[in-house]
Amino acid sequence: MSSTTELLKGAAELFPGEVVTRAHVRHLDLPAGAGRFALITLDNGLDHTKPTTFGPQSLANLDAAIDQVEKEAVEGAIVGAGITGKPFIFAVGADLKGVELLKEHKDALAIGKGGHDVFRRLSGLAVPTFAYYNGAAMGGGVEVGLHCSYRTVSKALPAFSLPEVFLGLVPGWGGCALLPNLIGADRAVSVIIENSLNQNRQLKGKQVFELGIADALFEGADFLEQSLIWTASVLNGAITVERPDVDRGDAWDQAVARGRAIADSKVHGAAPAAYRALDIIAAAKNGDLGAGFDAEDQALADLIMGGELRSGIYAFNLVQKRAKRPAGAPDKALARPVTKVGIVGAGLMASQLALLFLRRLEVPVVLTDIDQERVDKGVGYVHAEIEKLLGKGRINQDKANRLKALVSGVLDKAEGFFDADFIIEAVFEEIGVKQQVFAEVEAVAPAHAILATNTSSLSVTEMASKLQHPERVVGFHFFNPVAVLPLLEIVRGERTDDASLATAFGVAKKLKKTAVLVKDAPAFVVNRILTRFMGEIQNVIDEGTPVETAEKAIEPLGLPMSPLVLLELVGPAIGLHVSETLNRAFPDRFTVSENLAAVVKAGKRGFYVYSAENPARPELDPEVAALLKQGDAVLSEEQVRDRVLDAVAQEIGLMLDEGVVAEAQDIDLCLITGAGWPFHLGGITPYLDREGVSERVNGRKFLAQGVASVPA
């Protein structure tokens, strides 16, 4: 028994629940008399909704298939070998469920070494090897192909990536060492670092070819057939694959430096994965693949045993699994059909909602507002966005015409809403205004219509309190920009019934949003946490800490933007309004900053000004600096960070005690999908647990051991 076999056998015993991938070997005669060929197909026996992965038993199966192919190659029975996947899927990498179970560094090291030992055999065969990327390929799926002599890719391939850094790992089965030696360090940095840290950006088949990762590009319909014809031409010498020389001079060092700058801008040194990957890329400059693979093994093992990866997998599972089964959602059989949508308001938010409902539901959408000019502007916005989609080739002319015909605007709510099934308001954030709007809508809407509010902080129960049928009012809180952020907070008022709630969840699913059920509590989830977070930053500034110190204190969290840049995005006036709402509800914890009020009164859009020469480095606006009235209590960065994190931990603990959401997992899902908080934090609660903040503030951790952490 080989050492690799023993290694994988031991790993498989740690992971009894693996969904096993088979590696089927079949033989065929290549066109043009090029010879006998062995083709390995990776297939877990399930359809494309269950992508093929590599756990220890799956790697052992591939190892056994290579045993057979290796023997045939030595005997001269084949002229080449290839590897491809089942329909629509090539392979999507390591099975993360197995990684979660690992408790020991030596077991983590075995996973890295086992993958390397199997994959690198493809490059050591006595015949040329070919990878045929027929469908989705990620992580180890990409890497197994990098060990082959040649690669082809389908034009229909929808997703190709090395997402490991996004999750808190490095491409550990050859990606960091092989890719820069294939396509150059700069392009490799784009794929491994830049794309990963940009919300796991995926490549399409054409881009994979253009980057030089694949040697040939073919249509999806007859991809394998064309790949085999091309293979025959390579083997018989009719086609010579030429690849440009890789620049191993200053360009390599500059690429690594660019990668470090990207990592610094995204995670500010707070998450180690990107930097470990860049160290391996830097060392790969000399082309020593063996040393590169050893470095990948070590980095993989270290990171598997670290909190960042465990948080990353936890976050991934929240987005991929929990998001699809919202906690507390009623039986979906109770949901009523929605064949027409009404929107009260025609401003920017309302217009964005109209576009979303139109594109996802493809039902009539009607906007209303107080004058014809606003109505026309709202409908015009939707038409213009449809034209943009048409111009980009995202929809065809027929679809554009149909969508335009489905959106309309009227002044009379009775005319617009008499047959609507789902009516949502997006008007000024003031309780009296919203109560009046709902009274007007209830008077003209059908008895079964859902009345939804996009309020960001006001009480849904109070909003519905003066209606004859408050049971059909539900909170439906989107996040801006509507088209980008997936989260939808669905708020159950005290009188909201199950049918209305089920209909809201049904609509959310059709809108392709991540719906989380939240209690009707002030500011719900995201805005309550962010307001407490931002409020504490504002407090330390008001008390005397310099703005720059307060901002830099939060950098170790690796958030997508600094607190005051986020305030600028939200809008100081909205931030002030939400803080006032929460101050009325919880005056002991939420303050209203006089400095922020002064900034809003002065009509400032934020705290910073941006120069054309260096837009990425904003400076404090001198006019804002002149407005600030500060005390003399100056805190250090560490003191600021502790104070802010303590405040957030306290607020989350109180929210869970109040039952605002079912579990801490829902808090994290909301922050990831509604505020863009990074995977390496796991949202926030795993980070608070890891740093000891949860126990310091609340006397307990938010999550059990083994959830977003190494099992006991």
C-alpha positions as a printed Julia matrix, in Angstrom:
712×3 Matrix{Float64}:
   0.0    0.0     0.0
   1.49   3.39   -1.06
   1.95   6.26    1.37
  -0.69   8.25   -0.57
  -3.19   5.4    -0.21
  -2.52   5.19    3.53
  -2.83   8.97    3.84
  -6.2    9.07    2.07
  -7.51   6.02    3.9
  -6.8    7.71    7.22
  -8.43  10.93    6.08
 -11.51   9.07    4.81
 -12.03   7.55    8.28
 -12.33  11.1     9.66
 -15.04  11.93    7.11
 -17.61   9.11    6.95
 -20.32  11.33    5.42
 -18.42  12.22    2.24
 -20.41  12.48   -1.01
 -18.04  10.32   -3.02
 -16.89  11.2    -6.52
 -16.11   8.31   -8.84
 -13.4    8.5   -11.5
 -14.62   6.41  -14.43
 -12.04   5.39  -17.05
 -13.21   4.69  -20.58
 -11.25   4.25  -23.78
 -11.85   5.63  -27.23
 -10.1    5.91  -30.56
  -9.16   9.49  -31.35
 -10.09  10.98  -34.76
  -7.67  10.95  -37.71
  -6.07   7.76  -36.48
  -4.31   9.56  -33.64
  -4.51   6.49  -31.39
  -6.12   4.98  -28.31
  -7.03   7.46  -25.55
  -8.06   7.07  -21.9
 -10.69   9.5   -20.61
 -11.36   9.89  -16.88
 -14.8   11.32  -16.01
 -15.42  12.76  -12.53
 -18.99  12.05  -11.39
 -20.64  11.81   -7.98
 -23.76  10.17   -9.45
 -25.96  13.2    -8.69
 -27.36  15.87  -11.01
 -25.78  19.29  -11.64
 -27.41  20.78   -8.51
 -24.99  18.66   -6.43
 -21.56  19.59   -7.82
 -18.68  17.13   -7.83
 -16.19  17.59   -4.99
 -12.93  16.04   -3.76
 -13.01  14.44   -0.33
 -10.43  11.83    0.72
 -12.3    8.85   -0.77
 -12.88  10.8    -3.99
  -9.15  11.53   -4.21
  -8.47   7.83   -3.61
 -10.81   6.95   -6.5
  -8.97   9.35   -8.82
  -5.66   7.9    -7.6
  -6.86   4.4    -8.53
  -7.98   5.6   -11.98
  -4.54   7.12  -12.54
  -2.97   3.79  -11.48
  -4.79   2.16  -14.39
  -3.95   4.93  -16.88
  -0.32   5.02  -15.76
   0.04   1.28  -16.38
  -1.53   1.61  -19.85
   0.77   4.54  -20.68
   3.89   2.61  -19.68
   2.73  -0.4   -21.75
   2.12   1.85  -24.79
  -1.59   0.96  -24.83
  -2.64   4.64  -24.94
  -1.25   7.79  -26.57
  -2.77  10.22  -24.11
  -5.15  10.66  -21.16
  -7.82  13.22  -20.4
 -10.03  14.27  -17.51
 -13.48  15.85  -17.65
 -16.66  16.14  -15.59
 -20.32  15.19  -15.6
 -22.81  17.39  -17.52
 -22.53  21.1   -16.53
 -19.93  20.4   -13.81
 -16.19  19.76  -14.05
 -15.42  19.79  -10.29
 -15.74  22.44   -7.59
 -12.85  21.55   -5.32
 -12.39  20.18   -1.82
 -15.42  19.0     0.12
 -15.67  21.69    2.8
 -17.88  19.53    5.02
 -14.86  17.31    5.57
 -12.56  20.24    6.28
 -14.93  21.41    9.04
 -14.46  18.1    10.87
 -10.67  18.27   11.12
  -9.33  18.74   14.65
  -5.57  18.13   14.28
  -2.87  19.96   12.31
  -1.44  16.63   11.08
  -4.82  15.64    9.6
  -5.09  19.0     7.84
  -1.57  18.51    6.48
  -2.61  15.09    5.17
  -5.46  16.62    3.15
  -3.08  19.01    1.39
  -0.42  16.38    0.79
  -2.99  13.81   -0.39
  -4.39  16.17   -3.02
  -0.92  17.09   -4.26
   0.24  13.47   -4.41
  -2.73  12.48   -6.56
  -2.94  15.51   -8.85
   0.78  15.75   -9.61
   0.72  12.19  -10.98
  -1.12  13.61  -14.03
   1.96  15.62  -14.96
   4.21  12.61  -14.47
   2.5   10.17  -16.84
   4.44   8.78  -19.78
   1.88  10.32  -22.19
   0.48  13.86  -22.57
  -2.53  14.69  -20.39
  -5.51  16.9   -21.17
  -8.1   18.62  -18.96
 -11.46  19.39  -20.57
 -13.2   22.08  -18.49
 -16.74  21.27  -19.64
 -18.59  23.03  -16.8
 -18.22  24.82  -13.47
 -14.67  24.51  -12.14
 -13.51  25.93   -8.83
 -10.67  25.42   -6.39
  -9.33  21.87   -6.64
 -11.39  21.42   -9.81
  -9.31  24.13  -11.47
  -6.1   22.81   -9.93
  -6.42  19.21  -11.13
  -6.5   20.62  -14.67
  -3.41  22.76  -14.04
  -1.4   19.56  -13.49
  -2.25  18.41  -17.04
  -0.16  19.1   -20.14
  -3.0   20.88  -22.01
  -6.43  22.34  -21.25
  -9.57  23.16  -23.22
 -12.56  25.14  -21.95
 -16.22  25.42  -22.93
 -17.66  28.76  -24.03
 -20.72  27.78  -21.97
 -18.71  27.42  -18.75
 -20.5   29.76  -16.27
 -18.1   29.83  -13.34
 -14.35  29.26  -13.02
 -12.37  30.45  -10.01
  -9.85  29.84   -7.29
 -12.05  31.07   -4.4
  -9.89  29.84   -1.54
  -8.66  33.25   -0.36
 -12.28  34.42   -0.19
 -12.97  31.6     2.29
  -9.75  31.94    4.26
  -7.55  29.35    2.51
  -4.94  29.32   -0.23
  -5.22  27.35   -3.49
  -3.43  24.42   -1.88
  -3.35  21.68   -4.51
  -1.03  23.42   -6.95
  -2.8   26.69   -7.74
  -0.36  29.1    -6.1
   2.7   27.41   -7.61
   1.42  26.31  -11.03
  -0.78  29.2   -12.16
   1.86  31.99  -12.11
   4.28  29.65  -13.89
   1.64  29.08  -16.58
   0.18  32.57  -17.18
   2.57  34.89  -15.36
   2.45  36.31  -11.86
   0.28  39.34  -12.63
  -2.56  37.36  -14.18
  -2.27  34.76  -11.42
  -2.59  37.49   -8.78
  -5.77  38.67  -10.51
  -7.31  35.19  -10.37
  -6.07  34.11   -6.92
  -6.18  37.39   -4.97
  -8.12  40.12   -6.76
 -11.09  38.06   -7.96
 -11.37  36.22   -4.64
 -11.39  39.42   -2.6
 -13.95  40.99   -4.94
 -16.77  38.83   -3.56
 -15.43  35.7    -5.25
 -15.72  37.03   -8.81
 -16.11  34.22  -11.37
 -14.55  33.86  -14.81
 -16.46  32.72  -17.9
 -15.05  30.22  -20.39
 -13.9   32.89  -22.84
 -11.97  34.71  -20.1
 -10.27  31.47  -19.03
  -9.01  31.08  -22.59
  -7.98  34.72  -22.96
  -5.95  34.55  -19.73
  -4.0   31.63  -21.18
  -5.23  29.1   -18.6
  -6.83  27.06  -21.4
  -5.18  26.39  -24.74
  -8.4   26.12  -26.78
 -12.02  27.32  -26.55
 -15.01  25.41  -27.96
 -18.79  25.75  -28.07
 -20.69  24.05  -25.28
 -23.01  21.97  -27.49
 -20.27  19.68  -28.84
 -17.48  20.65  -26.47
 -16.06  17.19  -25.74
 -16.22  16.12  -29.38
 -14.35  19.24  -30.51
 -11.85  18.88  -27.65
 -11.04  15.33  -28.75
 -10.57  16.42  -32.38
  -8.21  19.15  -31.13
  -6.42  16.61  -28.89
  -5.83  14.35  -31.89
  -4.33  17.29  -33.8
  -1.99  18.09  -30.9
  -0.89  14.48  -30.56
  -0.24  13.96  -34.28
   1.63  17.27  -34.57
  -0.9   19.14  -36.72
  -1.32  21.7   -33.92
   1.55  23.05  -31.83
   0.5   24.79  -28.62
   2.6   27.86  -28.07
   2.55  29.77  -24.81
   4.26  33.11  -24.2
   7.34  33.14  -22.01
   6.67  34.05  -18.39
   8.45  37.22  -17.22
  10.47  36.2   -14.15
  12.07  39.6   -13.67
  10.76  42.77  -12.03
   7.27  42.13  -13.45
   6.9   39.16  -11.1
   7.86  41.23   -8.04
   5.58  44.07   -9.13
   2.67  41.62   -9.48
   3.19  40.35   -5.94
   3.41  43.94   -4.68
   0.13  44.71   -6.48
  -1.43  41.68   -4.78
  -0.3   42.91   -1.37
  -1.79  46.35   -2.07
  -5.11  44.71   -3.03
  -5.07  42.58    0.12
  -4.24  45.63    2.26
  -7.13  47.6     0.75
  -9.59  44.75    1.3
  -8.62  43.12    4.61
  -6.04  45.57    6.04
  -3.83  42.73    7.24
  -6.69  41.3     9.3
  -6.96  37.99    7.44
  -3.85  35.92    6.69
  -4.93  33.85    3.64
  -4.18  36.4     0.92
  -0.72  37.09    2.33
   0.15  33.39    2.62
  -0.92  32.89   -1.01
   1.22  35.84   -2.1
   4.25  34.46   -0.24
   3.93  31.22   -2.21
   3.48  33.09   -5.51
   6.57  35.19   -4.73
   8.62  32.06   -4.01
   7.34  30.35   -7.18
   9.36  32.83   -9.27
  12.24  30.34   -9.5
   9.95  27.65  -10.94
  10.65  25.12   -8.15
   7.25  23.4    -8.09
   8.19  20.85   -5.44
   9.04  23.59   -2.94
   5.87  25.43   -3.95
   3.71  22.37   -3.28
   5.35  21.88    0.13
   4.64  25.52    0.98
   1.01  25.07   -0.11
   0.68  22.01    2.18
   1.98  23.96    5.16
  -0.17  27.03    4.49
  -3.25  24.88    3.96
  -2.75  23.04    7.25
  -2.07  26.23    9.22
  -5.13  27.97    7.8
  -7.44  24.96    8.24
  -6.63  25.08   11.94
  -7.21  28.85   12.11
 -10.32  30.86   12.9
 -10.48  32.69    9.59
 -11.18  29.56    7.54
 -13.68  28.2    10.06
 -15.49  31.54    9.93
 -15.3   31.52    6.13
 -16.86  28.05    5.86
 -19.5   29.05    8.42
 -20.34  32.15    6.38
 -20.39  30.11    3.16
 -22.84  27.64    4.73
 -25.05  30.49    5.94
 -25.28  31.98    2.45
 -25.6   28.66    0.61
 -27.79  26.71    3.03
 -29.44  28.67    5.83
 -30.45  31.42    3.37
 -32.46  28.86    1.41
 -34.39  27.69    4.49
 -35.28  30.82    6.47
 -35.75  30.12   10.18
 -39.35  30.68   11.31
 -40.87  31.08    7.84
 -44.47  29.76    7.66
 -45.54  26.84    5.46
 -45.03  27.98    1.87
 -48.35  26.32    0.92
 -50.07  29.27    2.67
 -48.59  31.78    0.21
 -51.01  33.49   -2.18
 -50.2   34.15   -5.86
 -48.95  37.6    -6.85
 -50.03  38.64  -10.34
 -49.76  42.43   -9.98
 -47.58  44.69   -7.83
 -48.34  48.21   -6.65
 -45.68  50.65   -5.43
 -46.47  53.79   -3.45
 -43.88  56.37   -4.38
 -41.86  56.91   -7.52
 -38.55  58.19   -6.13
 -35.21  56.43   -6.55
 -35.87  53.65   -4.03
 -39.37  53.02   -5.35
 -38.07  52.99   -8.93
 -35.37  50.47   -8.02
 -38.04  48.28   -6.42
 -40.22  48.57   -9.53
 -37.35  47.4   -11.73
 -36.6   44.45   -9.44
 -40.24  43.27   -9.22
 -40.61  43.71  -12.96
 -37.52  41.69  -13.88
 -38.03  38.85  -11.39
 -41.82  38.46  -11.34
 -42.62  39.66  -14.88
 -46.06  40.85  -13.78
 -47.68  44.29  -14.15
 -46.09  46.87  -11.83
 -47.77  50.22  -11.21
 -46.23  53.23   -9.42
 -48.14  56.1    -7.81
 -46.98  59.44   -6.42
 -48.33  62.89   -5.59
 -47.82  64.47   -9.01
 -47.48  63.41  -12.63
 -43.9   64.65  -12.96
 -42.7   62.26  -10.23
 -44.68  59.37  -11.68
 -43.24  59.98  -15.15
 -39.74  60.22  -13.72
 -40.14  56.89  -11.92
 -41.44  55.06  -14.99
 -38.75  56.75  -17.08
 -36.05  55.42  -14.74
 -37.33  51.86  -15.18
 -37.47  52.25  -18.97
 -33.93  53.64  -19.05
 -32.59  50.72  -16.98
 -34.3   48.24  -19.31
 -32.62  49.99  -22.25
 -29.25  49.58  -20.5
 -29.89  45.84  -20.1
 -30.78  45.65  -23.78
 -27.63  47.56  -24.75
 -25.47  45.15  -22.73
 -27.09  42.14  -24.38
 -28.58  40.95  -21.08
 -32.09  40.85  -22.61
 -33.36  40.83  -26.2
 -35.65  43.39  -27.87
 -38.8   41.31  -27.34
 -38.08  40.99  -23.61
 -37.34  44.72  -23.36
 -40.63  45.6   -25.07
 -42.56  43.22  -22.84
 -41.01  44.58  -19.62
 -41.63  48.18  -20.63
 -45.27  47.37  -21.37
 -45.69  45.87  -17.9
 -44.69  49.02  -15.96
 -47.0   52.0   -15.63
 -47.68  54.96  -13.37
 -50.9   56.65  -12.18
 -51.89  59.34   -9.7
 -55.08  57.62   -8.53
 -54.38  54.76   -6.1
 -57.85  53.31   -6.71
 -57.1   53.06  -10.43
 -53.66  51.57   -9.88
 -54.24  49.2    -6.98
 -57.82  47.86   -7.29
 -56.53  44.5    -8.59
 -53.02  44.4    -7.06
 -51.99  41.43   -4.92
 -48.88  42.95   -3.34
 -48.51  46.66   -2.58
 -45.32  48.1    -1.09
 -44.74  51.65    0.11
 -41.42  53.45   -0.26
 -42.29  56.94    1.0
 -40.77  59.32    3.55
 -39.59  57.6     6.75
 -42.13  59.15    9.13
 -44.73  57.1    10.96
 -47.64  59.49   10.37
 -46.96  59.63    6.62
 -46.81  55.86    6.37
 -49.99  55.37    8.41
 -51.83  57.77    6.11
 -50.53  55.99    3.0
 -51.64  52.59    4.3
 -55.1   53.94    5.19
 -55.47  55.24    1.62
 -54.23  51.95    0.15
 -56.45  49.77    2.35
 -59.5   51.7     1.18
 -58.94  50.76   -2.47
 -56.93  47.49   -2.44
 -58.48  44.01   -2.72
 -59.16  42.26    0.6
 -56.43  39.67   -0.06
 -53.66  42.14   -0.99
 -50.48  42.19    1.09
 -49.51  45.65    2.33
 -45.74  45.82    2.66
 -43.5   48.56    4.02
 -39.87  49.2     3.12
 -39.26  50.99    6.42
 -35.72  50.76    7.71
 -36.41  51.41   11.38
 -40.07  52.2    12.2
 -42.55  49.9    13.92
 -44.58  47.76   11.51
 -47.13  47.12   14.26
 -47.64  50.83   14.87
 -47.86  51.44   11.12
 -50.7   48.91   10.87
 -52.42  49.86   14.13
 -55.1   52.11   12.59
 -56.1   49.73    9.78
 -59.17  47.5     9.67
 -56.97  44.55    8.66
 -53.53  44.91   10.28
 -52.95  41.17    9.78
 -51.96  41.73    6.16
 -49.21  44.28    6.88
 -45.63  43.02    6.72
 -42.2   44.64    6.8
 -40.23  44.15    3.58
 -36.96  45.98    4.17
 -34.55  46.09    1.22
 -30.97  47.33    1.31
 -29.46  49.88   -1.01
 -28.43  49.37   -3.77
 -31.42  47.07   -4.23
 -29.95  45.26   -7.24
 -26.69  44.44   -5.44
 -27.33  43.58   -1.78
 -29.17  40.26   -1.37
 -30.71  40.77    2.08
 -34.41  41.29    2.66
 -35.49  41.68    6.29
 -39.06  40.37    6.52
 -40.71  41.82    9.61
 -43.66  40.21   11.36
 -45.88  42.74   13.11
 -47.83  41.73   16.21
 -50.95  41.11   14.1
 -49.36  39.83   10.86
 -50.92  36.47    9.9
 -49.2   33.39    8.51
 -50.7   33.72    5.01
 -49.37  37.27    4.6
 -45.98  36.26    5.94
 -45.83  33.18    3.7
 -46.72  35.32    0.68
 -43.93  37.75    1.58
 -41.41  34.88    1.76
 -42.7   33.51   -1.55
 -42.21  36.88   -3.23
 -38.73  37.21   -1.69
 -37.74  33.87   -3.18
 -38.92  34.92   -6.64
 -36.96  38.16   -6.23
 -33.9   35.97   -5.53
 -33.33  37.7    -2.22
 -31.98  36.27    1.04
 -34.98  36.6     3.35
 -34.52  36.61    7.13
 -37.5   36.72    9.5
 -37.09  39.46   12.12
 -39.2   40.59   15.02
 -40.82  44.03   14.91
 -38.14  45.7    17.01
 -36.6   49.16   16.45
 -34.36  49.22   13.33
 -34.64  45.41   13.05
 -31.18  43.79   12.61
 -28.63  45.43   10.3
 -29.48  49.06   11.02
 -29.63  48.44   14.76
 -26.17  46.85   14.84
 -24.63  49.36   12.44
 -26.15  52.28   14.34
 -24.72  51.01   17.63
 -21.38  50.41   15.89
 -21.35  53.82   14.19
 -22.74  55.51   17.29
 -19.8   54.35   19.4
 -17.37  55.61   16.75
 -19.19  58.95   16.75
 -19.13  59.04   20.57
 -15.35  58.64   20.81
 -14.9   61.35   18.17
 -17.27  63.68   20.03
 -15.4   63.01   23.28
 -12.05  63.99   21.76
 -10.45  61.13   19.82
  -9.16  62.3    16.41
 -11.27  61.16   13.44
  -8.29  59.37   11.87
  -7.6   57.36   15.05
 -11.25  56.33   15.38
 -11.34  55.19   11.76
  -8.01  53.32   11.86
  -9.05  51.5    15.03
 -11.52  49.41   13.05
  -9.14  48.45   10.22
  -8.14  45.1    11.82
 -11.68  43.84   11.23
 -11.1   44.07    7.46
 -14.51  45.64    6.81
 -15.39  46.64    3.23
 -15.21  50.34    4.13
 -14.45  52.54    7.12
 -17.31  53.7     9.38
 -17.4   57.29    8.12
 -17.17  56.23    4.47
 -20.13  53.93    5.17
 -21.98  56.87    6.74
 -21.38  58.81    3.54
 -22.82  55.93    1.49
 -25.89  55.65    3.73
 -26.28  59.4     3.95
 -25.68  61.41    7.15
 -29.35  62.47    7.29
 -30.54  58.84    7.22
 -27.9   57.87    9.78
 -29.09  60.69   12.05
 -32.74  59.69   11.61
 -32.09  56.05   12.54
 -30.01  57.07   15.57
 -32.89  59.32   16.71
 -35.34  56.42   16.31
 -33.14  54.1    18.35
 -32.4   56.8    20.92
 -36.13  57.07   21.6
 -36.34  53.28   22.02
 -33.08  52.71   23.94
 -31.82  56.06   25.31
 -29.32  54.37   27.61
 -27.36  52.86   24.7
 -28.04  54.93   21.59
 -26.94  58.55   21.5
 -27.7   61.31   19.02
 -24.46  63.06   18.09
 -24.6   66.86   18.06
 -21.67  66.81   15.64
 -23.54  64.54   13.22
 -26.61  66.77   13.53
 -24.42  69.77   12.68
 -23.02  67.99    9.61
 -26.56  67.21    8.43
 -27.76  70.76    9.13
 -24.85  72.12    7.08
 -25.98  69.96    4.14
 -22.72  68.03    4.02
 -22.77  64.66    2.22
 -20.14  63.21    4.5
 -17.02  63.87    6.56
 -14.52  63.6     3.73
 -13.39  65.3     0.55
 -11.78  63.41   -2.32
  -9.01  64.7    -4.56
  -8.88  63.84   -8.25
  -5.2   62.92   -7.83
  -5.8   60.38   -5.05
  -9.5   59.46   -4.8
  -8.73  56.33   -2.77
  -7.35  58.41    0.12
 -10.03  60.81    1.34
  -9.19  63.68    3.68
 -11.3   65.22    6.41
 -13.36  68.04    4.9
 -12.05  71.32    6.42
 -15.62  72.63    6.61
 -16.66  69.53    8.59
 -13.58  69.84   10.83
 -14.66  73.4    11.61
 -18.1   72.14   12.68
 -16.79  69.48   15.08
 -16.97  70.24   18.79
 -14.82  67.73   20.65
 -13.96  67.07   24.29
 -10.48  66.26   25.55
 -10.79  62.48   26.14
  -8.38  60.98   23.59
  -8.4   57.19   23.23
  -5.85  54.91   21.56
  -6.79  52.76   18.57
  -6.93  49.68   20.81
  -9.19  51.44   23.33
 -11.52  52.58   20.54
 -11.67  49.09   19.07
 -12.43  47.48   22.44
 -15.17  49.98   23.14
 -16.82  49.55   19.75
 -16.66  45.75   19.83
 -17.97  45.65   23.4
 -20.93  47.79   22.32
 -21.69  45.53   19.34
 -21.41  42.36   21.45
 -23.74  43.83   24.05
 -26.31  44.84   21.43
 -26.27  41.44   19.71
 -26.69  39.72   23.09
 -29.72  41.89   23.86
 -31.21  41.3    20.41
 -30.95  37.55   20.86
 -32.49  37.81   24.34
 -35.36  39.81   22.82
 -35.87  37.22   20.06
 -35.29  39.71   17.24
 -34.05  36.72   15.21
 -34.04  32.98   15.87
 -30.29  32.54   16.39
 -26.91  34.26   16.2
 -26.54  32.68   12.73
 -29.28  35.0    11.45
 -27.43  38.05   12.76
 -24.36  36.98   10.79
 -26.37  36.17    7.66
 -27.89  39.66    7.8
 -24.52  41.41    8.15
 -22.93  39.39    5.33
 -25.78  39.84    2.84
 -27.08  43.25    3.91
 -23.93  45.13    4.89
 -21.2   43.27    3.01
 -19.34  42.19    6.16
 -16.55  39.79    5.22
 -16.61  36.01    5.26
 -13.41  35.89    7.3
 -15.3   37.46   10.22
 -18.14  34.99    9.7
 -20.4   38.05    9.84
 -19.46  39.16   13.36
 -20.3   36.66   16.12
 -17.48  34.17   15.35
 -15.0   37.05   15.47
 -16.39  38.31   18.78
 -16.16  34.76   20.17
 -12.61  34.28   18.84
 -11.36  37.58   20.29
 -12.9   36.9    23.72
 -15.27  39.87   23.45
 -18.48  37.81   23.77
 -17.45  36.3    27.09
 -16.04  39.59   28.38
 -19.33  41.39   27.71
 -22.03  38.72   27.98
 -20.35  35.98   30.0
 -20.79  33.44   27.19
 -19.96  32.8    23.56
 -22.57  33.29   20.86
 -21.78  30.0    19.09
 -21.06  26.47   20.32
 -17.55  25.06   19.98
 -17.16  23.59   16.49
 -19.52  26.12   14.92
 -17.19  28.54   13.08
 -14.31  27.14   15.14
 -12.19  23.98   15.41
 -14.24  21.15   17.02
 -13.33  20.23   20.59
